[in-house]
C-alpha positions as MATLAB code, in Angstrom:
seq = 'XXXXXXXXXXXXXXXXXXXXXXXXXXXXXXXXXXXXXXXXXXXXXXXXXXXXXXXXXXXXXXXXXXXXXXXXXXXXXXXXXXXXXXXXXXXXXXXXXXXXXXXXXXXXXXXXXXXXXXXXXXXXXXXXXXXXXXXXXXXXXXXXXXXXXXXXXXXXXXXXXXXXXXXXXXXXXXXXXXXXXXXXXXXXXXXXXXXXXXXXXXXXXXXXXXXXXXXXXXXXXXXXXXXXXXXXXXXXXXXXXXXXXXXXXXXXXXXXXXXXXXXXXXXXXXXXXXXXXXXXXXXXXXXXXXXXXXXXXXXXXXXXXXXXXXXXXX';
ca = [
      89.081  117.509  114.067;
      91.153  117.088  117.194;
      94.034  114.790  118.000;
      93.362  111.627  119.984;
      95.389  108.668  121.204;
      94.358  106.482  118.258;
      96.959  104.619  116.220;
      96.767  102.548  113.065;
      95.100   99.189  113.663;
      97.293   96.260  114.637;
      97.098   92.730  113.288;
      98.896   89.385  112.993;
     100.641   88.916  109.667;
     100.104   85.171  109.250;
     102.144   82.948  106.952;
      99.586   81.174  104.736;
      99.655   78.747  101.820;
      97.508   76.933   99.257;
      99.961   74.025   99.278;
      97.892   71.245  100.843;
     101.005   69.213  101.691;
     102.184   71.986  104.028;
      98.873   73.351  105.264;
      97.232   73.528  108.683;
      93.564   74.649  108.848;
      92.727   78.007  110.339;
      92.134   77.154  114.031;
      89.060   77.995  116.085;
      90.275   80.344  118.849;
      89.241   79.670  122.431;
      87.134   82.820  122.639;
      85.492   82.434  119.227;
      82.157   84.234  118.951;
      80.502   84.395  115.518;
      78.516   87.505  116.514;
      81.793   89.434  116.426;
      81.540   89.252  112.630;
      77.923   90.356  112.273;
      79.003   93.550  110.529;
      80.843   91.517  107.901;
      77.831   89.248  107.448;
      75.576   92.252  106.800;
      78.113   93.850  104.472;
      78.478   90.717  102.341;
      74.691   90.358  102.191;
      74.500   93.847  100.684;
      77.142   93.185   98.014;
      76.145   92.258   94.483;
      78.887   89.625   94.370;
      80.439   87.643   97.210;
      84.129   88.538   97.773;
      86.908   85.987   97.311;
      89.525   85.374  100.001;
      92.111   87.372   98.045;
      89.695   90.309   97.860;
      89.136   90.424  101.616;
      92.867   90.124  102.376;
      96.114   91.151  100.802;
      97.935   87.859  100.114;
     101.532   88.542   99.098;
     103.948   85.805   97.973;
     107.246   85.335   99.775;
     109.371   85.361   96.655;
     112.019   82.664   96.564;
     110.634   80.760   99.557;
     109.696   77.073   99.160;
     106.219   75.604   99.601;
     104.235   78.527   98.127;
     104.246   80.690  101.263;
     102.373   83.991  101.434;
     102.076   86.924  103.820;
      98.488   87.568  104.953;
      97.932   91.317  105.253;
      94.901   93.567  105.244;
      93.428   94.483  101.867;
      93.383   98.253  101.376;
      90.500   97.879   98.920;
      88.178   96.056  101.342;
      86.601   97.645  104.445;
      86.623   94.710  106.877;
      89.875   92.826  106.765;
      92.642   91.515  109.055;
      93.296   94.878  110.722;
      91.658   95.116  114.145;
      90.576   98.769  114.635;
      90.196  100.031  118.211;
      91.513   96.811  119.762;
      94.976   98.367  120.009;
      93.802  101.222  122.258;
      96.068  101.495  125.294;
      98.877   99.349  123.894;
     101.463  102.015  123.142;
     101.801  103.323  126.703;
     100.441  100.229  128.429;
     102.213   98.020  130.961;
     102.985   94.444  129.951;
      99.764   93.075  131.464;
      97.700   95.423  129.263;
      99.828   94.680  126.212;
      99.435   90.948  126.740;
      95.645   91.310  126.849;
      95.651   93.399  123.666;
      97.856   90.895  121.834;
      95.434   88.157  122.848;
      92.394   90.156  121.677;
      93.945   90.992  118.310;
      94.983   87.368  117.758;
      91.457   86.196  118.690;
      90.004   88.637  116.148;
      92.280   87.628  113.259;
      92.003   83.879  113.847;
      88.286   84.120  114.630;
      87.638   86.034  111.427;
      89.428   83.410  109.343;
      87.638   80.556  111.102;
      84.297   82.310  110.625;
      84.887   82.803  106.916;
      85.835   79.141  106.484;
      83.081   77.603  108.598;
      80.066   79.802  109.361;
      76.949   78.781  107.372;
      76.012   82.425  106.719;
      79.176   83.009  104.666;
      78.526   82.915  100.890;
      79.774   79.874   99.030;
      82.364   81.684   96.919;
      83.866   83.348   99.972;
      83.877   80.159  102.011;
      85.285   77.965   99.274;
      88.133   80.327   98.426;
      88.949   80.722  102.138;
      89.161   76.940  102.536;
      91.775   76.833   99.796;
      94.171   78.518  102.239;
      95.644   77.560  105.578;
      98.534   78.272  107.927;
     101.992   77.088  106.858;
     102.534   73.898  108.835;
     106.318   74.231  108.880;
     106.335   77.797  110.263;
     106.223   78.694  113.981;
     105.911   75.009  114.777;
     106.130   75.614  118.530;
     103.417   78.296  118.451;
     100.534   76.636  116.589;
     101.907   78.009  113.290;
     101.139   81.587  114.442;
     103.798   84.363  114.445;
     105.231   85.181  117.861;
     104.861   88.912  117.402;
     101.819   91.071  116.763;
     102.122   93.448  113.819;
     102.392   96.885  115.463;
     102.175   99.578  112.817;
     102.585  102.582  115.076;
     103.964  103.122  118.568;
     105.878  105.673  120.590;
     107.550  108.383  118.558;
     110.419  110.688  119.351;
     109.688  114.389  119.880;
     112.821  116.180  118.737;
     113.616  119.851  118.246;
     111.868  119.486  114.902;
     108.878  117.228  114.207;
     108.565  116.215  110.549;
     105.175  117.438  109.344;
     103.043  117.238  106.216;
     104.514  120.591  105.171;
     108.019  119.103  105.300;
     106.880  115.996  103.446;
     105.204  118.113  100.738;
     108.213  120.419  100.396;
     110.344  117.312   99.762;
     113.704  119.108  100.091;
     115.987  119.364  103.116;
     119.514  120.726  103.447;
     120.063  118.078  106.156;
     119.103  115.080  103.997;
     120.454  111.664  105.013;
     118.341  109.617  102.615;
     115.304  109.532  100.349;
     111.736  108.427  100.931;
     109.120  107.776   98.259;
     106.123  106.083   99.913;
     102.665  107.599  100.046;
     100.790  108.464  103.226;
      99.718  104.885  103.871;
      97.481  105.230  106.955;
      95.540  102.141  107.945;
      92.137  102.403  109.608;
      92.295  103.776  113.152;
      88.699  103.672  114.426;
      85.493  101.970  113.326;
      82.591  104.267  114.225;
      78.822  103.901  114.180;
      76.552  106.922  113.740;
      72.996  107.670  112.682;
      72.703  109.188  109.237;
      69.321  109.902  107.655;
      67.567  107.740  110.182;
      69.876  104.781  109.511;
      72.725  103.444  111.606;
      75.903  103.654  109.537;
      79.403  102.315  110.182;
      82.479  104.075  108.871;
      86.194  103.351  109.040;
      87.983  106.469  110.250;
      91.560  107.483  109.603;
      92.249  105.474  106.438;
      94.088  106.835  103.399;
      94.974  105.075  100.172;
      98.593  103.756  100.294;
      99.612  105.835   97.299;
      98.286  109.124   98.681;
     100.639  111.881   97.542;
     103.495  109.492   96.780;
     106.646  111.332   95.650;
     110.368  111.364   96.321;
     111.368  113.391   99.373;
     114.534  113.900  101.378;
     114.827  112.465  104.893;
     116.216  115.102  107.270;
     118.666  114.261  110.032;
     116.188  115.761  112.523;
     114.015  112.640  112.143;
     116.431  110.654  114.319;
     117.550  113.360  116.762;
     116.146  113.961  120.270;
     115.942  117.445  121.730;
     119.437  118.753  122.383;
     118.364  120.091  125.778;
     117.354  116.570  126.816;
     120.031  114.205  125.478;
     123.066  114.559  123.221;
     124.281  110.961  122.729;
     121.180  109.220  121.382;
     120.106  108.467  117.813;
     116.694  106.911  117.072;
     116.348  105.570  113.497;
     112.976  103.849  114.014;
     110.724  105.784  116.444;
     111.068  108.969  114.455;
     110.363  112.601  115.290;
     107.368  112.846  113.003;
     103.612  113.356  113.077;
     101.046  110.543  112.943;
     100.282  111.409  109.324;
     103.839  111.597  107.999;
     104.889  108.504  109.973;
     102.653  106.608  107.537;
     104.976  107.587  104.670;
     108.175  106.824  106.609;
     107.478  103.493  108.318;
     108.593  101.228  105.481;
     111.781   99.168  105.614;
     113.751  101.006  102.872;
     113.362  104.218  104.846;
     114.550  102.543  108.050;
     117.568  101.025  106.306;
     118.744  104.460  105.208;
     118.070  106.077  108.571;
     119.925  103.236  110.273;
     122.917  103.868  108.017;
     122.681  107.555  108.857;
     122.508  106.897  112.581;
     125.506  104.568  112.519;
     127.548  107.031  110.507;
     126.668  109.932  112.819;
     127.600  107.804  115.827;
     131.020  107.025  114.349;
     131.657  110.673  113.481;
     130.643  112.209  116.810;
     132.429  109.517  118.803;
     135.640  110.449  117.027;
     135.006  114.191  117.397;
     133.537  113.908  120.940;
     130.650  116.207  120.046;
     126.861  116.013  120.582;
     124.944  114.164  117.873;
     123.116  117.416  117.093;
     126.451  119.066  116.137;
     127.616  116.575  113.529;
     129.137  118.144  110.409;
     126.172  117.704  108.030;
     128.175  118.225  104.832;
     130.803  115.674  105.859;
     128.022  113.291  106.940;
     126.315  113.573  103.576;
     129.595  112.903  101.751;
     130.179  109.807  103.883;
     126.657  108.571  103.100;
     127.023  109.210   99.359;
     130.272  107.223   99.426;
     128.410  104.342  101.071;
     125.721  104.405   98.385;
     122.949  106.097  100.351;
     120.731  108.234   98.051;
     120.996  111.548   99.896;
     120.086  113.723   96.909;
     116.948  114.028   94.822;
     117.484  112.723   91.266;
     119.615  115.050   89.162;
     120.575  117.365   92.019;
     124.113  116.210   92.806;
     126.969  115.642   90.356;
     128.617  112.235   90.344;
     132.063  112.455   91.884;
     134.688  110.207   93.406;
     134.761  110.066   97.172;
     137.376  107.301   97.479;
     139.305  109.345  100.021;
     136.377  109.484  102.454;
     137.105  107.189  105.381;
     135.455  106.808  108.783;
];
């Protein structure tokens, strides 16, 4: 295949609950059109058993929060869920007007899908009844109709440094410039939903998806992930929009990775500010010792002897 401008589908991660004392019904969006969910209607008709709400969506509890609150995410085991493939096209490099339109379209899709499941007469009883057990958390986002302010953007602009972290780097797992450890699989959400004729029948396929656990293993996070090209800028560190490919970004985009890279970026900044050197010339061995002292897991298990670094000070 060839590269395109596609990114992982965006969504709205709604805060939902089964607690009827703190529940607002899924609202009917202004642009609601039931025909937008014809594919889902046909898919459910073809199933042997109607899917429950928690099969269609990933519904994850907010542990320790009151009022039985849950995070509504896509379900990686169900083909038509809260991700909105293709609706994000143009967002990453778009001006605010375009981005505003895309946010509106994605919100209309997510809310429309939920309203359709809860109210359309073509939806099977099991699916409809289990959907009606849920609703938006009435005490969340009270000034925004209980809907999160921000769209869930899984993938955006990425840095292009002197080295771009590839699948070969991810597979190799080891780096002499490690500033942390990753362990997530290549969790790529659906990018495109495509229709094609196969054997005289029109078929629909989700393109770009991989199982979240694909190839999961521990791997070292190289400093190059957060460094721009030295020829372009020498005083910038980017611990979120990493120098990585579309595929490997999927295994790096989780919060524990970002926490470590943020610690690495802050430590590099302190070191080069004191030394008055470009970020690309930081002393990697000293950096790694600083990070170990701060509790960052720089080394793969069993590869570095435990030692005292009490004298390390920034």
